[in-house]
Short mmCIF file of C-alpha atoms and ligand atoms in Angstrom, two decimals:
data_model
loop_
_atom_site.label_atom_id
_atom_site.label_comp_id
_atom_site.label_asym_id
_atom_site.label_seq_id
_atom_site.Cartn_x
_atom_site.Cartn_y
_atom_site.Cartn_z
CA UNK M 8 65.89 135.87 30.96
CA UNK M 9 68.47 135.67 33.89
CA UNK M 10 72.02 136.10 33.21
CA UNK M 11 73.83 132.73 32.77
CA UNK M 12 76.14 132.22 35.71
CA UNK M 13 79.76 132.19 34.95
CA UNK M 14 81.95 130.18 36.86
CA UNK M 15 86.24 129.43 36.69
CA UNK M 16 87.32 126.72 38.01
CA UNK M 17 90.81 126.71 39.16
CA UNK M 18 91.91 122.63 39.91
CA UNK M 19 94.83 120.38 38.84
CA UNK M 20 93.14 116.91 39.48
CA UNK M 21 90.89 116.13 36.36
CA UNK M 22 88.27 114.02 38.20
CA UNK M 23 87.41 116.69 40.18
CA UNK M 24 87.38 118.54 37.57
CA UNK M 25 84.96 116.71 35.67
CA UNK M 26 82.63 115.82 39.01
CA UNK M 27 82.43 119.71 39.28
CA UNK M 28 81.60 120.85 35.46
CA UNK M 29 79.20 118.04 35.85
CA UNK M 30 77.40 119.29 38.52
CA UNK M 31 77.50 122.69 37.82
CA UNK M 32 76.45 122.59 34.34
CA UNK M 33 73.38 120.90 35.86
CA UNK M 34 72.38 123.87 37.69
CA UNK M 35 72.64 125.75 34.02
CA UNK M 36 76.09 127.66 35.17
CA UNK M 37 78.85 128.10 32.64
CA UNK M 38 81.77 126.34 33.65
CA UNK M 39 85.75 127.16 32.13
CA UNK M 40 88.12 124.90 33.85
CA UNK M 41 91.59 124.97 33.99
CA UNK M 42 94.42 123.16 35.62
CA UNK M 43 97.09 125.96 37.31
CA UNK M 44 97.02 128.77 38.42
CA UNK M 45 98.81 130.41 35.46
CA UNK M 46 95.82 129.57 32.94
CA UNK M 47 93.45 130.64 35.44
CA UNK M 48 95.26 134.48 35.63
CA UNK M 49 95.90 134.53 32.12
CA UNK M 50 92.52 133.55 31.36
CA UNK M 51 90.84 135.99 33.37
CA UNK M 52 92.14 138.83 31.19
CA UNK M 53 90.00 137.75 28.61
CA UNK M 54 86.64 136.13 30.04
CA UNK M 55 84.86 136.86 33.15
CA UNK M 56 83.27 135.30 35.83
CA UNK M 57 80.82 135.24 38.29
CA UNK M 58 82.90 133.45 40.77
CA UNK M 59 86.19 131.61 41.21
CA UNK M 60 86.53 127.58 42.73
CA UNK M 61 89.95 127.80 43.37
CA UNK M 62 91.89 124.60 44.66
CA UNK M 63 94.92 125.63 46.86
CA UNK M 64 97.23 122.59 46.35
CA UNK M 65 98.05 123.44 42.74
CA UNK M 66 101.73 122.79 40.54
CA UNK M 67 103.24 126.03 40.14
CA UNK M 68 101.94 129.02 41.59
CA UNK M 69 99.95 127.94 44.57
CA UNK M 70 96.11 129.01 45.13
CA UNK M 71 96.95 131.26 47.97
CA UNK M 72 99.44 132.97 45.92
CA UNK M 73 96.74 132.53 42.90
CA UNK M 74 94.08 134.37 45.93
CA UNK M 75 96.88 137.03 46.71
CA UNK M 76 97.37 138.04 43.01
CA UNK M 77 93.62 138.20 42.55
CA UNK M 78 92.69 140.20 45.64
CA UNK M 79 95.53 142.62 44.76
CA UNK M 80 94.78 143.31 40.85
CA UNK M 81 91.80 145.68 41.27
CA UNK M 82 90.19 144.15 37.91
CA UNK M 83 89.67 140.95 39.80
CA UNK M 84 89.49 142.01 43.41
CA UNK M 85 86.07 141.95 43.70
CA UNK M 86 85.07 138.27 42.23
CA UNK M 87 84.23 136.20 45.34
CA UNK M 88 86.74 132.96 45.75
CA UNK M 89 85.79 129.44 47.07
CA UNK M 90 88.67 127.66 48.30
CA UNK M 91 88.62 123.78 47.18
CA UNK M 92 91.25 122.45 50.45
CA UNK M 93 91.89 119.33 51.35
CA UNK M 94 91.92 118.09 54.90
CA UNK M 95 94.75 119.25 57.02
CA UNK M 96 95.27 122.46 55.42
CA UNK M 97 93.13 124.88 57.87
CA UNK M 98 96.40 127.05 58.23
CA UNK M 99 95.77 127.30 54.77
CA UNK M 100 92.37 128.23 54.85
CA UNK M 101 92.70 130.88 57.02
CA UNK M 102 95.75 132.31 55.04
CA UNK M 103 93.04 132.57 52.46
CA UNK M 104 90.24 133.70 54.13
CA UNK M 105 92.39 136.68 55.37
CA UNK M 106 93.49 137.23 51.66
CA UNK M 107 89.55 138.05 51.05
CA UNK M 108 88.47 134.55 50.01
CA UNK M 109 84.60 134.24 50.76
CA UNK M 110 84.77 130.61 51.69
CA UNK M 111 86.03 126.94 51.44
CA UNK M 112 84.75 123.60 50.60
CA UNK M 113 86.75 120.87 51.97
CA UNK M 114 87.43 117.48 49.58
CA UNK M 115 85.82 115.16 49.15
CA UNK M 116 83.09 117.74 48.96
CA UNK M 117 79.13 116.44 47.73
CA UNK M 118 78.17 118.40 44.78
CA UNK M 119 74.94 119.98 46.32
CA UNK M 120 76.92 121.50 49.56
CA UNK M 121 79.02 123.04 46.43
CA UNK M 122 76.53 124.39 44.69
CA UNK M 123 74.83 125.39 47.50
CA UNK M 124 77.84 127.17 49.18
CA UNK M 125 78.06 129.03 45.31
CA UNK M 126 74.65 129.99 45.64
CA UNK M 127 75.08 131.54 49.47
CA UNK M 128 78.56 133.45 48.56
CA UNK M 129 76.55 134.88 45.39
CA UNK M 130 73.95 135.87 47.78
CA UNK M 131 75.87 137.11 50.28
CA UNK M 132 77.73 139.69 47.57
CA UNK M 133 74.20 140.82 46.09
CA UNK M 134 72.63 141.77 50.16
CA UNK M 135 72.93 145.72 50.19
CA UNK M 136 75.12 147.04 52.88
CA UNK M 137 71.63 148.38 55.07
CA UNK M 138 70.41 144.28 55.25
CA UNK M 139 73.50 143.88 57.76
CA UNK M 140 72.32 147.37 59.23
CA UNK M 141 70.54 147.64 62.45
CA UNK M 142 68.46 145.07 62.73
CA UNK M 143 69.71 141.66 62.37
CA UNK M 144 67.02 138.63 62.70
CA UNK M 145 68.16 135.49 62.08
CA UNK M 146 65.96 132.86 63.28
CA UNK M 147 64.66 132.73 67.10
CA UNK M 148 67.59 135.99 67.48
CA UNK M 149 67.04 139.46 67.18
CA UNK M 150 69.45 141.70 67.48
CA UNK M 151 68.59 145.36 67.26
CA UNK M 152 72.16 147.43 67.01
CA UNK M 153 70.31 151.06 67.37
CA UNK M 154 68.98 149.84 70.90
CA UNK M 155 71.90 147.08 71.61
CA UNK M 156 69.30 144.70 72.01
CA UNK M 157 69.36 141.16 71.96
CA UNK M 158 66.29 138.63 72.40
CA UNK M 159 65.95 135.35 71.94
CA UNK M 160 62.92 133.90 71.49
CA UNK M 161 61.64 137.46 72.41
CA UNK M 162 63.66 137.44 76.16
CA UNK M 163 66.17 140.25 76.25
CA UNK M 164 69.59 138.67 77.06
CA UNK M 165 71.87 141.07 78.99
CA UNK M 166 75.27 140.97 76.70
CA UNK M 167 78.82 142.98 77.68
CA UNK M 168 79.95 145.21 75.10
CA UNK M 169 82.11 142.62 73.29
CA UNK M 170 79.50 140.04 73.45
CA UNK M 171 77.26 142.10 71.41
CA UNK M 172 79.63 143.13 68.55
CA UNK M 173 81.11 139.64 68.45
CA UNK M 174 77.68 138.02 68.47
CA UNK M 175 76.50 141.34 66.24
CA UNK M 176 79.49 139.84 64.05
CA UNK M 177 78.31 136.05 63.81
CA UNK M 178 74.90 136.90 63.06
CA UNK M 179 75.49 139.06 60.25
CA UNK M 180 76.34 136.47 57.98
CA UNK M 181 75.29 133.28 59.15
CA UNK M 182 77.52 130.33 57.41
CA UNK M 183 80.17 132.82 56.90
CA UNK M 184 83.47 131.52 58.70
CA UNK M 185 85.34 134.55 61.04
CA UNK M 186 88.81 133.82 61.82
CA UNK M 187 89.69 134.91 65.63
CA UNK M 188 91.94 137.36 63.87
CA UNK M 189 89.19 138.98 62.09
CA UNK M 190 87.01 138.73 65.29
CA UNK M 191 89.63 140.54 67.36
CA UNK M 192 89.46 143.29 64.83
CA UNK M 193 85.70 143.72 64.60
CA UNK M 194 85.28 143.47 68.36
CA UNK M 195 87.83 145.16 70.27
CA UNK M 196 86.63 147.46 72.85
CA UNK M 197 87.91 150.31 74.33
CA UNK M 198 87.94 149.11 77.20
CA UNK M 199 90.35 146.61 76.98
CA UNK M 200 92.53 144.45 74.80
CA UNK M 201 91.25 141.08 72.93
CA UNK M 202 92.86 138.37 72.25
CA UNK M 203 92.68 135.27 70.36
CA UNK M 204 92.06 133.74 73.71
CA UNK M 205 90.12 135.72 74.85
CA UNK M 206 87.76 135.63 71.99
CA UNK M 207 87.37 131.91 73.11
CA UNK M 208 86.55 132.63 76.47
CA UNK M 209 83.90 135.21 74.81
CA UNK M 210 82.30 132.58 72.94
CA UNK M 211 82.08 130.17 75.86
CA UNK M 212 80.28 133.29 77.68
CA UNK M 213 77.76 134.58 74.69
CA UNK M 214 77.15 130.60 74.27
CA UNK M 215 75.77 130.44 78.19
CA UNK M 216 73.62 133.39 77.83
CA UNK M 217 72.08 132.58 74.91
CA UNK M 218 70.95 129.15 76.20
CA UNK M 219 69.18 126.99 73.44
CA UNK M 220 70.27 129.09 70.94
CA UNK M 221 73.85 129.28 72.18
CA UNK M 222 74.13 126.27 69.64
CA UNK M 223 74.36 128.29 66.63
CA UNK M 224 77.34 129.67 67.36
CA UNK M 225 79.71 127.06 66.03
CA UNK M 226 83.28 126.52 66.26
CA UNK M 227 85.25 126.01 63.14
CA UNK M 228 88.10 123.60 63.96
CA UNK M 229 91.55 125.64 63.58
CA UNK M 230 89.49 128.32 62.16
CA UNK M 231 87.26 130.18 63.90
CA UNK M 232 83.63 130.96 64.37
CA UNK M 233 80.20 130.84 62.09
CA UNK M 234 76.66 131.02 63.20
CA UNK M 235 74.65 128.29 61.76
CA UNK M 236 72.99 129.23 58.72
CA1 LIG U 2 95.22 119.87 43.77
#
């Protein structure tokens, strides 16, 4: 038998609250709901969970203060947090995706994309470090780290240094949303500084000389980069 999925839901509106026990008790998932952030703390020192829905408009404490206090207490650090945002809060999603939330689901959400965004942050987690190793093939893209080799459709693409790590980046989680900050990090050269603007400019280059499949890199309004999944 496979373990039940456990899953806390962290929302103030009851109607979503209901359309998401609903749905997720469909898929067989245990669902605890509560309505602040408080009850959702306290009541993690008692159950566990799989993962965490966490709504970031919230009475009281706030979800990104609810993400902060989660990512810093080491007994919850490591359970992977879905933002539930609304629109017009992508300074808010980024806030949270830098405090080590795994991703967001903008309202009004459709139950499957929920689930299936549950189901592709649990997956993500369970991939052993050596799947995002040296060979990355996603699709008509191969990159091969060891060799810094890209192909597409089997035709080597000639990439500059920062093109390959922040493509390298992208591709090894596709779906997963990079801030620029986070992209700046990964990529930075030796050579030279990167910027948040200059990461742009990257992406407008890496996009060209990929051709056809310059498409799966997708921007992320206010956000950032993903490739498509
Ligand atoms: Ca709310």
């Amino acid at each position: 038998m496979t373990k039940q999925l456990k899953i806390l839901v962290i929302e103030d509106e009851e109607s979503i609250r209901e359309l998401i026990r609903y749905n997720l008790q469909r898929e067989g998932w245990r669902v605890v709901d509560v309505r602040t952030g408080e009850e959702g703390l306290a009541s993690l020192r008692s159950i566990s969970t799989d993962i965490i829905l966490l709504d970031l408009m919230l009475p009281g404490l706030d979800g990104l203060e609810v993400c902060r206090r989660l990512k810093r207490d080491p007994a919850t650090a490591g359970i992977p947090v879905v933002m539930l945002t609304a629109r017009g809060e992508e300074s808010d999603v980024v806030a949270g995706l830098e405090l080590g939330a795994d991703d967001y689901v903008t309202k009004p959400f459709s139950p499957k994309v929920l689930v299936a965004r549950i189901k592709a942050v649990l997956r993500r987690r369970q991939e052993p470090e050596a799947i995002r190793g040296e060979l990355i093939r996603t699709g008509r893209v191969v990159i091969h780290r060891g060799k810094r080799e890209v192909r597409v459709d089997d035709n080597p693409v000639d990439l500059t240094f920062s093109e390959f790590e922040l493509l390298s980046l992208l591709a090894s989680r596709p779906g997963w949303v990079f801030t620029r900050d986070r992209i700046v990090e990964a990529v930075r050269g030796d050579d030279y500084h990167v910027t948040d603007r200059a990461v742009d400019v990257q992406v407008v280059g890496l996009r060209r000389k990929l051709g056809a499949a310059g498409s799966l890199i997708e921007t992320v309004r206010g956000v950032g980069y993903r490739f498509r999944e």
